[in-house]
Coordinates of C-alpha atoms and ligand atoms in Angstrom, one line a residue:
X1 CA 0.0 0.0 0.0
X2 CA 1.5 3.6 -0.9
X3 CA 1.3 6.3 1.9
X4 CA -1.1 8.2 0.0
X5 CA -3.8 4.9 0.2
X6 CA -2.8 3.8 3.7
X7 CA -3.9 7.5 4.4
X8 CA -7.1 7.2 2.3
X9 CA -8.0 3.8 3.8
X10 CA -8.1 5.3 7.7
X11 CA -10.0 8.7 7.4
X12 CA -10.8 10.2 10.5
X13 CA -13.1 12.7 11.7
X14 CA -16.2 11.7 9.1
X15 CA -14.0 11.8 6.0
X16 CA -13.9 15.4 3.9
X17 CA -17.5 15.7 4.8
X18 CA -17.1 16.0 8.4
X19 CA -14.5 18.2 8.3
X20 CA -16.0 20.3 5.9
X21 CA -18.4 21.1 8.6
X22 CA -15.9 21.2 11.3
X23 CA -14.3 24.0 9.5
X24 CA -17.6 26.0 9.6
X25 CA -18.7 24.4 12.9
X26 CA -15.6 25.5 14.9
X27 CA -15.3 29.1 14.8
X28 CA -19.0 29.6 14.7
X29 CA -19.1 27.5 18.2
X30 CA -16.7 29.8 19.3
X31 CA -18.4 33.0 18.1
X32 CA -21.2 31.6 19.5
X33 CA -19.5 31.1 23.2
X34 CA -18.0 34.2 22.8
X35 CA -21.4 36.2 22.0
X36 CA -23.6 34.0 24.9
X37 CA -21.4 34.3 27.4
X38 CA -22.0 38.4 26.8
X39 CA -25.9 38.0 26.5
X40 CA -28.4 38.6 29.7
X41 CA -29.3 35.0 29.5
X42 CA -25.8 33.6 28.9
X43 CA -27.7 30.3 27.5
X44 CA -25.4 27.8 26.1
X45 CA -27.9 26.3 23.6
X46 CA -30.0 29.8 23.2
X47 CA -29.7 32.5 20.4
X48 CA -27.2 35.3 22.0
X49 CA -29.1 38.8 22.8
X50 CA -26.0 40.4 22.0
X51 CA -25.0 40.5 18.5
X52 CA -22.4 42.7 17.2
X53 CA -21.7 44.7 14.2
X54 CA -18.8 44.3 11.7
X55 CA -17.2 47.3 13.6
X56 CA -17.1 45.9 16.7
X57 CA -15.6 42.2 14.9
X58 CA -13.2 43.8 12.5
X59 CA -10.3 46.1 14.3
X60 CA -7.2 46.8 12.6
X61 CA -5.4 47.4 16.2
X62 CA -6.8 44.2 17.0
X63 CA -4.8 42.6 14.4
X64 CA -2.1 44.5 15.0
X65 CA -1.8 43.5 19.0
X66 CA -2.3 39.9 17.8
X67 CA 0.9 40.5 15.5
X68 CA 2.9 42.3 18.1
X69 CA 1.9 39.1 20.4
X70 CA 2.9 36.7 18.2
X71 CA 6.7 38.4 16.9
X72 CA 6.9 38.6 20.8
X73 CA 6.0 35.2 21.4
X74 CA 8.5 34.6 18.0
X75 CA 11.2 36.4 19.8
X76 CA 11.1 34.3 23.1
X77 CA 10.9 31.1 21.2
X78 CA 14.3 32.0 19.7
X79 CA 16.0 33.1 22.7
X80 CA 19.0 30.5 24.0
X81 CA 17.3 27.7 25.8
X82 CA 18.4 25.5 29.0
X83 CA 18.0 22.7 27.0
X84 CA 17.8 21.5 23.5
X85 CA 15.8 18.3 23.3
X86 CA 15.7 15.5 20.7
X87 CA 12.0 14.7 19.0
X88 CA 11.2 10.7 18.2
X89 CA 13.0 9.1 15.8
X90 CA 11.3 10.1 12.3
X91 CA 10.7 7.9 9.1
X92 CA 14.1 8.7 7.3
X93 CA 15.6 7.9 11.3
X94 CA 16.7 11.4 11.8
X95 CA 15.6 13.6 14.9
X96 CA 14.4 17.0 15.3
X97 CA 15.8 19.4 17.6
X98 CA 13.7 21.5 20.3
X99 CA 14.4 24.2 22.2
X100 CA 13.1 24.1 25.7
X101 CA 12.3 27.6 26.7
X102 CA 8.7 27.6 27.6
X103 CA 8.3 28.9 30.8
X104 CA 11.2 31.0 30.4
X105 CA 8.7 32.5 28.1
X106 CA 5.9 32.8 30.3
X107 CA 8.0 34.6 32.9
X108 CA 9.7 37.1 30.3
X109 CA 6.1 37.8 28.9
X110 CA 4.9 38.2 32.6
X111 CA 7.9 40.8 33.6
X112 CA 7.3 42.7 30.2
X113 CA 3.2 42.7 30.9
X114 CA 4.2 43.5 34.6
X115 CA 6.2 47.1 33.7
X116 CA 3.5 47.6 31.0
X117 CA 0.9 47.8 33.5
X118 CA 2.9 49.5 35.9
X119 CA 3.7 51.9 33.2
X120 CA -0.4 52.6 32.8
X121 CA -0.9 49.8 30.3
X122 CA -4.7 49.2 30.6
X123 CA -4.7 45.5 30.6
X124 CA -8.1 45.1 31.5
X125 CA -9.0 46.7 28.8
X126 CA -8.2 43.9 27.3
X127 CA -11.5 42.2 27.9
X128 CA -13.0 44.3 25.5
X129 CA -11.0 43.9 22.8
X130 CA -11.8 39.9 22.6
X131 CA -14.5 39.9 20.3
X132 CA -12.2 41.8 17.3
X133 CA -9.1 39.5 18.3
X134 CA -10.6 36.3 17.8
X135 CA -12.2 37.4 14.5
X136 CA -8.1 38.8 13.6
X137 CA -7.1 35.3 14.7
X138 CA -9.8 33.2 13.4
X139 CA -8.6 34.9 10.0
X140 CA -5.2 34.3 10.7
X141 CA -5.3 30.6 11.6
X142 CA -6.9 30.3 8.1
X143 CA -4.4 32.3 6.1
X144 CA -2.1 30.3 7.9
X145 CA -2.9 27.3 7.3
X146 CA -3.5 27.8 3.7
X147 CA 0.0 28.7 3.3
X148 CA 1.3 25.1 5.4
X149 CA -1.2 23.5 2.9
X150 CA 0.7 25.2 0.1
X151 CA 4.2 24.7 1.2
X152 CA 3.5 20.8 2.1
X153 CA 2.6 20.4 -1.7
X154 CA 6.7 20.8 -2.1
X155 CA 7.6 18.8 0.6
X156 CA 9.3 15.0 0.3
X157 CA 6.7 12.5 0.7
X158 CA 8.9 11.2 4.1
X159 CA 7.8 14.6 5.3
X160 CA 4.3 14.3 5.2
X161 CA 2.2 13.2 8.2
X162 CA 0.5 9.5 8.7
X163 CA -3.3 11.2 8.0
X164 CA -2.9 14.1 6.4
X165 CA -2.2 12.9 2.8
X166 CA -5.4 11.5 1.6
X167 CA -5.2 13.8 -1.9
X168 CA -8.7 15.2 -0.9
X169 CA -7.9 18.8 -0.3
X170 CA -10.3 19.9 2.1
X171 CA -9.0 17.1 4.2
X172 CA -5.5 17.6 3.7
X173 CA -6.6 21.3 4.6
X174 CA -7.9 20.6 7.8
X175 CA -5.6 17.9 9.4
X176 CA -2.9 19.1 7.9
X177 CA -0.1 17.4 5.1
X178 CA 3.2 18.0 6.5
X179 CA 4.2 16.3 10.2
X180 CA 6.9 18.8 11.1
X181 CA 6.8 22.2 8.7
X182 CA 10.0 24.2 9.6
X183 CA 11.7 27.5 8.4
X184 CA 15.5 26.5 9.0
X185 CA 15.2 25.4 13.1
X186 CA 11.8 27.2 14.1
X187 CA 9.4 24.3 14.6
X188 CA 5.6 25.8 13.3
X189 CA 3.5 23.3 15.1
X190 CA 5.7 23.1 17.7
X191 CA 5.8 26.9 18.9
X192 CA 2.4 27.0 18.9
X193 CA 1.2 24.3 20.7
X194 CA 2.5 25.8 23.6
X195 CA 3.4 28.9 23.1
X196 CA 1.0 31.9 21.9
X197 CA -2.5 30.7 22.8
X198 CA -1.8 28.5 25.7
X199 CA 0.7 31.7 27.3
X200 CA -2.5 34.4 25.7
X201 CA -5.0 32.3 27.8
X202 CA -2.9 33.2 31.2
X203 CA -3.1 37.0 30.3
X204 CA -6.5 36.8 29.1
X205 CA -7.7 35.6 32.2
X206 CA -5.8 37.8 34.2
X207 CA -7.5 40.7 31.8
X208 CA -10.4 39.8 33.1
X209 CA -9.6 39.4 36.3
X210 CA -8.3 43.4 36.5
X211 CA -11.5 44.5 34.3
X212 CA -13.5 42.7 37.2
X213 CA -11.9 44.7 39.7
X214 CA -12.2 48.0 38.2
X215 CA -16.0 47.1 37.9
X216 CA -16.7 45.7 41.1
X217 CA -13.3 47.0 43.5
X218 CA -12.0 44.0 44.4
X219 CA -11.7 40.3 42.2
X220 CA -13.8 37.5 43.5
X221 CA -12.9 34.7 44.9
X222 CA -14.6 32.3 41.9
X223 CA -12.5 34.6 39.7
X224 CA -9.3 34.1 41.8
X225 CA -10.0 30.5 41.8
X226 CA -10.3 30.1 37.6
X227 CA -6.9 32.3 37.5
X228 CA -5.1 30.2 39.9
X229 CA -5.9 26.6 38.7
X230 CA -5.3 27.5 35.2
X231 CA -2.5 29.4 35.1
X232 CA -1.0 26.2 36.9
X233 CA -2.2 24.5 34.1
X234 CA -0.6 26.3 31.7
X235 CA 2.7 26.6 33.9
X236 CA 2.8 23.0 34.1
X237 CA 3.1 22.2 31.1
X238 CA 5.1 24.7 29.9
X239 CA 7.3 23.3 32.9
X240 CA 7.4 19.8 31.4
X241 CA 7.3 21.3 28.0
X242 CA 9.8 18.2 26.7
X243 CA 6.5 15.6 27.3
X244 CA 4.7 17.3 24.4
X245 CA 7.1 15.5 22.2
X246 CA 5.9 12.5 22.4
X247 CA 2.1 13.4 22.6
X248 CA -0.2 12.3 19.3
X249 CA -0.3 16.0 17.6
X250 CA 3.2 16.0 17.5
X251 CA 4.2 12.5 16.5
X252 CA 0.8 11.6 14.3
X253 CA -1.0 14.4 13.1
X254 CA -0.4 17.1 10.8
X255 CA 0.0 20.7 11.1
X256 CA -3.0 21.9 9.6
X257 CA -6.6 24.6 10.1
X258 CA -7.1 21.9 13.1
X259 CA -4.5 22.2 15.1
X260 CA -3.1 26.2 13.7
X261 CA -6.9 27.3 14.9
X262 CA -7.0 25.0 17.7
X263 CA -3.6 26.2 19.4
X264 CA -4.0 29.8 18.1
X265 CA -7.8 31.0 18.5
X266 CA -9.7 27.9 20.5
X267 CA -7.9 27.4 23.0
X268 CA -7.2 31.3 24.4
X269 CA -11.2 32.5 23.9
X270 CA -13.0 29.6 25.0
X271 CA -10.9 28.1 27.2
X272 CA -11.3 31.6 29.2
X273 CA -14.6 31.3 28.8
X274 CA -15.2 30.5 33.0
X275 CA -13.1 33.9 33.3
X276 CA -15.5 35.6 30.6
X277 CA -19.0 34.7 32.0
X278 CA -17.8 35.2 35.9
X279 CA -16.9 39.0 34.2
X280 CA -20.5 39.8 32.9
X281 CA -22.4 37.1 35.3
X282 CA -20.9 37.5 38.8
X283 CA -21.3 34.4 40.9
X284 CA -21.0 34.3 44.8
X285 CA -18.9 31.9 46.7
X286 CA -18.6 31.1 50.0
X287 CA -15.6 29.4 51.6
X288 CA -16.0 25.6 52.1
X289 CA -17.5 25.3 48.7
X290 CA -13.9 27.0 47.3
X291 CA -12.1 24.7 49.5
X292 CA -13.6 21.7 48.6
X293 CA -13.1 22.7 44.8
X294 CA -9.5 23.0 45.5
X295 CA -9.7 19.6 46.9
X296 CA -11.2 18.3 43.2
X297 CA -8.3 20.3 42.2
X298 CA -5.6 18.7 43.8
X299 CA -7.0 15.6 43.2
X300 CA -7.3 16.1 39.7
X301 CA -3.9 17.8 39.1
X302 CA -2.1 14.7 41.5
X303 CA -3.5 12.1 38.9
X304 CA -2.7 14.3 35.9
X305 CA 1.2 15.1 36.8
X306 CA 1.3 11.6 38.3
X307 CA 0.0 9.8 35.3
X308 CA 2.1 11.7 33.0
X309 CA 5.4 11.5 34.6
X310 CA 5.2 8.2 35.4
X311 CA 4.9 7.4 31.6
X312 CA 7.5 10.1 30.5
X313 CA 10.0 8.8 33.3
X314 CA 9.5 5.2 32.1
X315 CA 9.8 5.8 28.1
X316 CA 12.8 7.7 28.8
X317 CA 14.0 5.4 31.2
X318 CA 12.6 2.1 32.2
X319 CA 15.2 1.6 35.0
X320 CA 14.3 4.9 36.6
X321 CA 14.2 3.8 40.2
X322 CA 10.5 5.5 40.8
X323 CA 9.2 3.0 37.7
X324 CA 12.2 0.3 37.6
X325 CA 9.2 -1.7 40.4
X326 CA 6.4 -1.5 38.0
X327 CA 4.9 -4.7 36.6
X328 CA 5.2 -4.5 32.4
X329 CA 4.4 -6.3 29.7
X330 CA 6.5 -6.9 26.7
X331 CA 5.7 -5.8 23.0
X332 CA 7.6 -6.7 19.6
X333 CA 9.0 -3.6 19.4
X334 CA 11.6 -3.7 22.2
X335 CA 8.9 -1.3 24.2
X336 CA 7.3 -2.3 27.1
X337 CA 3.7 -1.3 28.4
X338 CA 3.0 -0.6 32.1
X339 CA 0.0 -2.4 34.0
X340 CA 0.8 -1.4 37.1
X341 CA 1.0 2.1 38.8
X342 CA -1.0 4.4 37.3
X343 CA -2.0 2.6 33.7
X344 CA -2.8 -0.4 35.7
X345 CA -5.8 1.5 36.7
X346 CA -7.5 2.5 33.2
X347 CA -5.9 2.6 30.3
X348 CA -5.8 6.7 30.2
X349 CA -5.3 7.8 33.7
X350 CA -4.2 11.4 32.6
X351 CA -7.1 12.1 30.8
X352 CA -9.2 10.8 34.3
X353 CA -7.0 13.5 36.0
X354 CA -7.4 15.9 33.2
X355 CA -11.1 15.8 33.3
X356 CA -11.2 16.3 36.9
X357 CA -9.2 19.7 36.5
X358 CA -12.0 20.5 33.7
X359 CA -14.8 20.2 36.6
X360 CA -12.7 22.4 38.9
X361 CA -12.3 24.9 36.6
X362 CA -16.3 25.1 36.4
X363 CA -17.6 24.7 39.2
X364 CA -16.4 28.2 40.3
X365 CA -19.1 29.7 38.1
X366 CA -21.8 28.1 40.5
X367 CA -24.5 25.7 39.0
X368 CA -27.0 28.1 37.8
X369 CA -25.6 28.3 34.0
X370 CA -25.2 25.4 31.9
X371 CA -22.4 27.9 30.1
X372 CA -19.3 27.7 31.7
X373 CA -19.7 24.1 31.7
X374 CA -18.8 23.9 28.1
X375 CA -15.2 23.0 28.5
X376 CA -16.0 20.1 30.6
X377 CA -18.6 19.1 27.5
X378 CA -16.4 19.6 24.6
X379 CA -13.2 18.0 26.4
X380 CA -15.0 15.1 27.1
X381 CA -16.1 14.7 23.9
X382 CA -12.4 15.5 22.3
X383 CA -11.1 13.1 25.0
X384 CA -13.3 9.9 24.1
X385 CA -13.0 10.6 20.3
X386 CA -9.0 10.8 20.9
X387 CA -8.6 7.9 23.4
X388 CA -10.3 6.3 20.7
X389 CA -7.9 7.1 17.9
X390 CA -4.8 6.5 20.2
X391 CA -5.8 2.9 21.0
X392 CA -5.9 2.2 17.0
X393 CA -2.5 3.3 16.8
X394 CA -1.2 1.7 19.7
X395 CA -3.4 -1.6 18.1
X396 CA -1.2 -1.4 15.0
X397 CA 1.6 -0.5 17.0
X398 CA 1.6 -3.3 19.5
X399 CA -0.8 -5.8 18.2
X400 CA -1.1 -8.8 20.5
X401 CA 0.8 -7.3 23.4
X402 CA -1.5 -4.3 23.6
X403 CA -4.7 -6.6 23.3
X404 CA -3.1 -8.5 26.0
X405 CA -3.2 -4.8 28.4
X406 CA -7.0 -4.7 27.6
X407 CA -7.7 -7.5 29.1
X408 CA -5.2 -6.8 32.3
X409 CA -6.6 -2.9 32.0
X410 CA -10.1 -2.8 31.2
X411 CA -11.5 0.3 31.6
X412 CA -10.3 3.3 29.4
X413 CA -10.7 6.4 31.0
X414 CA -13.0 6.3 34.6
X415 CA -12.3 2.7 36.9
X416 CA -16.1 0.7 36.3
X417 CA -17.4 3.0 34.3
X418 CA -15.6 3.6 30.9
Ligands
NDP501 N1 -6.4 20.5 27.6 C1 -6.6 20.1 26.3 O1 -7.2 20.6 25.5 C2 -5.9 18.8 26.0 C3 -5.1 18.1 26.9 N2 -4.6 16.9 26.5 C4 -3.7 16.2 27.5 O2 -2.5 16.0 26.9 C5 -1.9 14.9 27.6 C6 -1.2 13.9 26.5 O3 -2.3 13.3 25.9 P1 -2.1 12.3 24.5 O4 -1.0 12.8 23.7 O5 -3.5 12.2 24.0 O6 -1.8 10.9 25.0 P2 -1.0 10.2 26.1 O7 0.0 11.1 26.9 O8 -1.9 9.4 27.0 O9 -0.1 9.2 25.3 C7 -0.6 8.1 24.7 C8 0.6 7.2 24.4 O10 1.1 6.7 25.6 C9 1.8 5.4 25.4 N3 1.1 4.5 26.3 C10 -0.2 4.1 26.4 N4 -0.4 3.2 27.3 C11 0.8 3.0 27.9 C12 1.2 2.1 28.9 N5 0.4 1.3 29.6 N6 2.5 2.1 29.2 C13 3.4 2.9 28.6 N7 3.1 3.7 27.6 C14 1.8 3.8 27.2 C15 1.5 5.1 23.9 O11 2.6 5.6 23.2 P3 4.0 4.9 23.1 O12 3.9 3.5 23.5 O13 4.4 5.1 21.6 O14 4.9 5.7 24.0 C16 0.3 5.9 23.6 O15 0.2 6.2 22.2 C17 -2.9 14.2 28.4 O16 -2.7 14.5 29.8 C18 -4.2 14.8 28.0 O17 -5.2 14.9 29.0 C19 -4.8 16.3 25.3 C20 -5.6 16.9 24.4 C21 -6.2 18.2 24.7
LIG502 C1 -11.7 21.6 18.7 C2 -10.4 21.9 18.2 C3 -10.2 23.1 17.5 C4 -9.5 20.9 18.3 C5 -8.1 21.1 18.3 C6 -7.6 20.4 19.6 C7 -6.6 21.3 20.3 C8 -7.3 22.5 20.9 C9 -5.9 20.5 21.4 C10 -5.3 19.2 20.8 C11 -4.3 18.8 21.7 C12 -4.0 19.9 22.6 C13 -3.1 19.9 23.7 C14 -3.1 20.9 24.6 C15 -4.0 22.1 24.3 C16 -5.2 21.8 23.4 C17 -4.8 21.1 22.1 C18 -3.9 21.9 21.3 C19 -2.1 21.0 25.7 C20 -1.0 21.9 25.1 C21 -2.7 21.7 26.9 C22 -1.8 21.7 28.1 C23 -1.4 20.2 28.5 O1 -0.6 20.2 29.6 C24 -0.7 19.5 27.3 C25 0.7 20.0 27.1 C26 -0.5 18.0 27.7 C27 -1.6 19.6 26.1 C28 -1.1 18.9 24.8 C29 -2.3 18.7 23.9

């Protein structure tokens, strides 16, 4: 079979068709969260009351900040790292390099925004600028991508990524051709996975946070809360910014509209969204019930980092003395898969731990709005659909060996329940 039919033969996400209505479907859903979560009724499944005009979408300064952002985000990326780290090893058995200066990104960018504001740079005016930025980086992500789409019709065909190359344009649009798309060292996908949108997201939220104090004199504590847990998101894993190497969007799929508007415009203005609807829909809070969310937290964050380190210690280093006691089983590759620990519980114990954050992050916003519950919806949703696409791969990966961890493992995601 060529690449170009094994890629045909194993479509994913309904083929051209269904992502022909994912492209629509995604930035109207989050033009749709964004306009909601503005409206009186803040209705998750309702018509929004507040409906803009093309002035208030289309702002040339808007699209100018999101440029500035961006060549500053550029600029940090480029800086010397601590570390330069080594990708898997590709089809032609070459590796790329990475530089590992994430976090030292998200402190530069929080000094620089720090004398800003302490210069009289309105932040919080920020907030009110997020309807025009999204529409400048909704744009954005789609020039972009069309120009990946277009360089990727030069590249080799060991360059191209395992799904992307199905010769259906659309397709190839949306999941993207080429695996790794480069300019000399600077990694495309790569930078902004973690870097623009995830680090935008932090100041976002903190944007909100000052608008809600100049409103209402002080921040509230549901407000605080949604800062704190995820800007220790966001720091952790800029923190362990090497494990993204070996997650599925950099190894499997493509750099395409998917991922280029999913790191660049989805995740900052609806992943906010808790931030956004505590701004325009205050929500009281008393103590206990923020204590016990930090417990779900905790919990949730303790499985997460737990999870993933354990499997990022062990691939790295199976004689690591925190994993060297863990029960395995062999595969045909030389690899081994763990069934005790924490992937002796379900098969996907980070996404368990993940989901948990999700709730934390929502429950904040009290339980009178089905609204800010829309992460937890959505990331289940991506979650289920993507545990279900890693377990193919690691099927053909592993075959027998991995059938033989279902059986020893199996629940996928929650103990007795999934
Ligand atoms: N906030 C968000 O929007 C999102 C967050 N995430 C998070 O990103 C993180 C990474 O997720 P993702 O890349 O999907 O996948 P994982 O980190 O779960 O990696 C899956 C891979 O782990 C290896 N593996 C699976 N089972 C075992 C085992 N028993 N022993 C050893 N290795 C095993 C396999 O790769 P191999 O054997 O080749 O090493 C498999 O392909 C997760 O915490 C997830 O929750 C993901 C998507 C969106
Ligand atoms: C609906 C839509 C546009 C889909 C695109 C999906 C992307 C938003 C997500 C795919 C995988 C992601 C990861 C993170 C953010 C969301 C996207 C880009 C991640 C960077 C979040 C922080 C985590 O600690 C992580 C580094 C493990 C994670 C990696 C995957």
């Amino acid at each position: 079979m060529t690449p170009r039919e094994a890629s045909q033969a194993s479509l994913e996400f309904g083929g051209p068709l269904g992502v022909t209505v994912m492209l629509v479907l995604l930035p109207a859903t989050m033009f749709h969260l964004l306009l909601v979560v503005r409206s009186g009724p803040a209705r998750l499944l309702g018509p929004p009351t507040y409906l803009p005009g093309l002035e208030e979408l289309w702002s040339p300064q808007a699209l100018l900040l999101l440029f500035i952002w961006l060549g500053l985000q550029v600029a940090l990326y480029l800086l010397p790292a601590r570390k330069v780290a080594e990708g898997l090893e590709l089809k032609d058995k070459s590796r790329l390099r990475y530089p590992i200066n994430g976090f030292q990104a998200l402190v530069l960018t929080a000094l620089l925004v720090g004398l800003g504001v302490s210069a009289g740079l309105p932040l919080g005016a920020l907030s009110e600028m997020l309807l025009p930025l999204a529409f400048a980086t909704t744009l954005t992500s789609f020039i972009f991508s069309l120009l990946l789409y277009v360089k990727a019709l030069a590249a080799p065909v060991s360059a191209l990524a395992p799904g992307g190359n199905s010769g259906n344009s659309i397709y190839d649009f949306f999941l993207g051709r080429e695996l790794n798309p480069r300019l000399g060292s600077f990694d495309f996908k790569y930078f902004c996975e973690l870097r623009p949108g995830l680090i935008g997201w932090v100041f976002i939220n903190l944007a909100l946070l000052i608008q809600e104090a100049e409103l209402r004199g002080s921040p509230s504590l549901a407000m605080w809360l949604v800062n704190a847990f995820q800007l220790l998101y966001v720091g952790d894993a800029l923190w362990y910014e090497e494990s993204v190497l070996t997650t599925m969007d950099i190894i499997h799929d493509g750099f395409g509209f998917m991922l280029a508007f999913g790191d660049l415009a989805w995740v900052p203005f609806t992943y906010s969204l808790q931030a956004q609807f505590l701004l325009y829909h205050p929500q009281p809070l008393g103590l206990p019930m923020a204590l016990l969310i930090c417990l779900i937290k905790v919990i949730g964050y303790y499985i997460f980092r737990g999870a993933n380190s354990q499997k990022n210690t062990f691939r790295k280093n199976p004689s690591d003395p925190s994993v060297a006691g863990l029960e395995t089983i062999p595969t045909a590759t030389g690899r081994q898969l763990l069934v005790s620990g924490w992937w002796g519980m379900v098969r996907h114990p980070n996404y368990l731990g993940d989901l948990i954050m999700a709730l934390a992050w929502s429950l904040p916003c009290g339980v009178s709005h089905l609204l800010p519950y829309f992460y937890v919806l959505y990331f289940t949703a991506l979650l289920v659909h993507r545990e279900a696409r890693d377990e193919q791969q690691c099927l053909r990966k592993y075959g027998h060996a991995w059938q033989e961890y279902c059986k020893r493992v199996p629940y996928r995601i929650i103990p007795y329940v999934y």
